[in-house]
Amino acid sequence: MKKSLFLIILCLTIALVARSTTIIVTNNGQTFTPNSVNAFLGDTIDFQLSSEHNVVEVSKTVWNANGSVSNGGFLLPFGGGKVALKDTGIIYYVCEPHSIFGMKGSITVSLPK
């Protein structure tokens, strides 16, 4: 039983890695472009930002209030970086110094079909 479960998990992991996509998010002034992304579990988001912008994962409440308090999720440095999507659901993020101006985005992560 344990071997079967291990093989199923291994096959699913290989399938996710084999079909994963990298989605690029940039900035246009104080706006993420695109600011709303649909992605699949296993995809990677590559934030390619100018040096005055970072990316902080926040809760929906903080996002709605244009706040910048982290929810303990990812935190990318100024200039950006990459995030591998490991859970389904909606991820909310902001640029910490510019969230008050509405520099925010979201990623909707679904299971691959």
Coordinates of N, CA and C in Angstrom, one line a residue, residues 45-107:
I45 N 5.8 32.1 -10.8 CA 5.6 33.5 -11.1 C 7.0 34.1 -11.0
D46 N 7.4 34.8 -12.1 CA 8.7 35.5 -12.1 C 8.4 37.0 -12.1
F47 N 8.6 37.6 -10.9 CA 8.4 39.0 -10.8 C 9.7 39.7 -11.3
Q48 N 9.6 40.4 -12.4 CA 10.7 41.2 -13.0 C 10.4 42.7 -12.8
L49 N 10.8 43.2 -11.7 CA 10.4 44.6 -11.3 C 11.6 45.5 -11.3
S50 N 11.3 46.8 -11.3 CA 12.4 47.8 -11.2 C 12.8 47.8 -9.7
S51 N 14.0 48.4 -9.5 CA 14.6 48.3 -8.2 C 13.9 49.0 -7.0
E52 N 12.9 49.8 -7.3 CA 12.1 50.4 -6.2 C 10.9 49.6 -5.8
H53 N 10.7 48.4 -6.3 CA 9.5 47.6 -6.0 C 9.9 46.3 -5.5
N54 N 9.2 45.8 -4.4 CA 9.3 44.5 -3.9 C 7.9 43.8 -4.0
V55 N 7.8 42.6 -3.4 CA 6.5 41.9 -3.5 C 6.4 41.2 -2.1
V56 N 5.2 41.5 -1.5 CA 4.9 40.9 -0.2 C 3.6 40.2 -0.2
E57 N 3.5 39.0 0.2 CA 2.2 38.3 0.2 C 1.4 38.8 1.4
V58 N 0.1 39.1 1.2 CA -0.7 39.6 2.3 C -2.0 38.9 2.3
S59 N -2.8 39.1 3.4 CA -4.1 38.6 3.5 C -5.1 39.4 2.6
K60 N -6.3 38.9 2.3 CA -7.2 39.6 1.6 C -7.7 40.9 2.3
T61 N -7.8 40.8 3.6 CA -8.2 42.0 4.3 C -7.2 43.1 4.2
V62 N -5.9 42.8 4.3 CA -4.8 43.8 4.1 C -4.8 44.3 2.7
W63 N -5.0 43.4 1.7 CA -5.0 43.7 0.3 C -6.1 44.7 0.0
N64 N -7.3 44.4 0.5 CA -8.5 45.3 0.3 C -8.2 46.7 0.9
A65 N -7.5 46.8 2.0 CA -7.2 48.1 2.7 C -6.0 48.8 2.1
N66 N -5.4 48.2 1.1 CA -4.1 48.8 0.5 C -3.0 48.8 1.5
G67 N -3.0 47.8 2.4 CA -2.0 47.7 3.4 C -0.8 46.9 2.9
S68 N 0.2 46.7 3.8 CA 1.4 46.0 3.4 C 1.9 45.0 4.5
V69 N 1.1 44.7 5.5 CA 1.5 43.8 6.5 C 1.5 42.3 6.0
S70 N 2.6 41.7 6.0 CA 2.8 40.3 5.5 C 1.9 39.4 6.3
N71 N 1.4 38.3 5.6 CA 0.7 37.3 6.2 C 1.6 36.1 6.5
G72 N 2.9 36.3 6.4 CA 3.8 35.2 6.6 C 4.2 34.4 5.4
G73 N 3.6 34.8 4.2 CA 3.8 34.1 3.0 C 5.1 34.6 2.3
F74 N 5.2 34.6 1.0 CA 6.4 35.0 0.4 C 6.7 36.4 0.5
L75 N 8.0 36.8 0.5 CA 8.5 38.1 0.5 C 9.7 38.2 -0.5
L76 N 9.5 38.9 -1.6 CA 10.6 39.0 -2.6 C 11.3 40.4 -2.4
P77 N 12.6 40.4 -2.7 CA 13.3 41.7 -2.5 C 13.0 42.7 -3.6
F78 N 13.5 43.9 -3.4 CA 13.4 44.9 -4.4 C 14.0 44.4 -5.7
G79 N 13.3 44.6 -6.8 CA 13.8 44.0 -8.1 C 13.1 42.8 -8.4
G80 N 12.4 42.1 -7.5 CA 11.7 40.9 -7.8 C 12.3 39.6 -7.4
G81 N 11.8 38.5 -8.1 CA 12.3 37.2 -7.8 C 11.2 36.2 -8.3
K82 N 11.4 35.0 -7.9 CA 10.4 33.9 -8.4 C 9.7 33.3 -7.2
V83 N 8.5 32.9 -7.5 CA 7.6 32.2 -6.5 C 7.1 30.9 -7.2
A84 N 7.3 29.8 -6.6 CA 6.7 28.5 -7.1 C 5.4 28.3 -6.4
L85 N 4.3 28.0 -7.2 CA 3.0 27.9 -6.6 C 2.8 26.5 -6.1
K86 N 2.6 26.4 -4.8 CA 2.5 25.1 -4.2 C 1.1 24.7 -3.6
D87 N 0.2 25.7 -3.6 CA -1.1 25.5 -3.0 C -2.1 26.2 -3.9
T88 N -3.3 25.6 -4.0 CA -4.4 26.2 -4.8 C -5.1 27.3 -3.9
G89 N -5.8 28.2 -4.6 CA -6.5 29.3 -4.0 C -6.1 30.6 -4.5
I90 N -6.4 31.7 -3.9 CA -6.0 33.0 -4.3 C -4.9 33.6 -3.4
I91 N -3.9 34.1 -4.0 CA -2.8 34.7 -3.4 C -2.9 36.2 -3.6
Y92 N -2.8 37.0 -2.6 CA -2.8 38.4 -2.7 C -1.4 38.9 -2.4
Y93 N -1.0 39.9 -3.1 CA 0.3 40.5 -2.9 C 0.3 42.0 -3.2
V94 N 1.3 42.7 -2.6 CA 1.4 44.1 -2.8 C 2.9 44.5 -2.9
C95 N 3.2 45.7 -3.4 CA 4.5 46.3 -3.3 C 4.5 47.0 -2.0
E96 N 5.3 46.7 -1.1 CA 5.3 47.2 0.3 C 5.3 48.8 0.3
P97 N 6.2 49.5 -0.3 CA 6.2 50.9 -0.2 C 5.1 51.6 -1.0
H98 N 4.5 50.9 -2.0 CA 3.5 51.5 -2.8 C 2.1 50.9 -2.7
S99 N 1.9 50.1 -1.7 CA 0.5 49.5 -1.5 C -0.5 50.6 -1.2
I100 N -0.1 51.6 -0.5 CA -1.0 52.7 -0.2 C -1.6 53.4 -1.5
F101 N -0.8 53.3 -2.6 CA -1.2 53.8 -3.8 C -2.0 52.8 -4.7
G102 N -2.2 51.6 -4.1 CA -2.9 50.6 -4.9 C -2.1 49.7 -5.7
M103 N -0.8 49.6 -5.4 CA 0.1 48.7 -6.2 C 0.0 47.3 -5.6
K104 N -0.9 46.5 -6.2 CA -1.2 45.2 -5.7 C -1.7 44.3 -6.8
G105 N -1.7 43.0 -6.5 CA -2.1 42.0 -7.5 C -2.6 40.8 -6.8
S106 N -3.0 39.8 -7.7 CA -3.5 38.6 -7.1 C -3.2 37.4 -8.1
I107 N -3.1 36.3 -7.6 CA -2.8 35.1 -8.4 C -3.8 34.0 -8.0

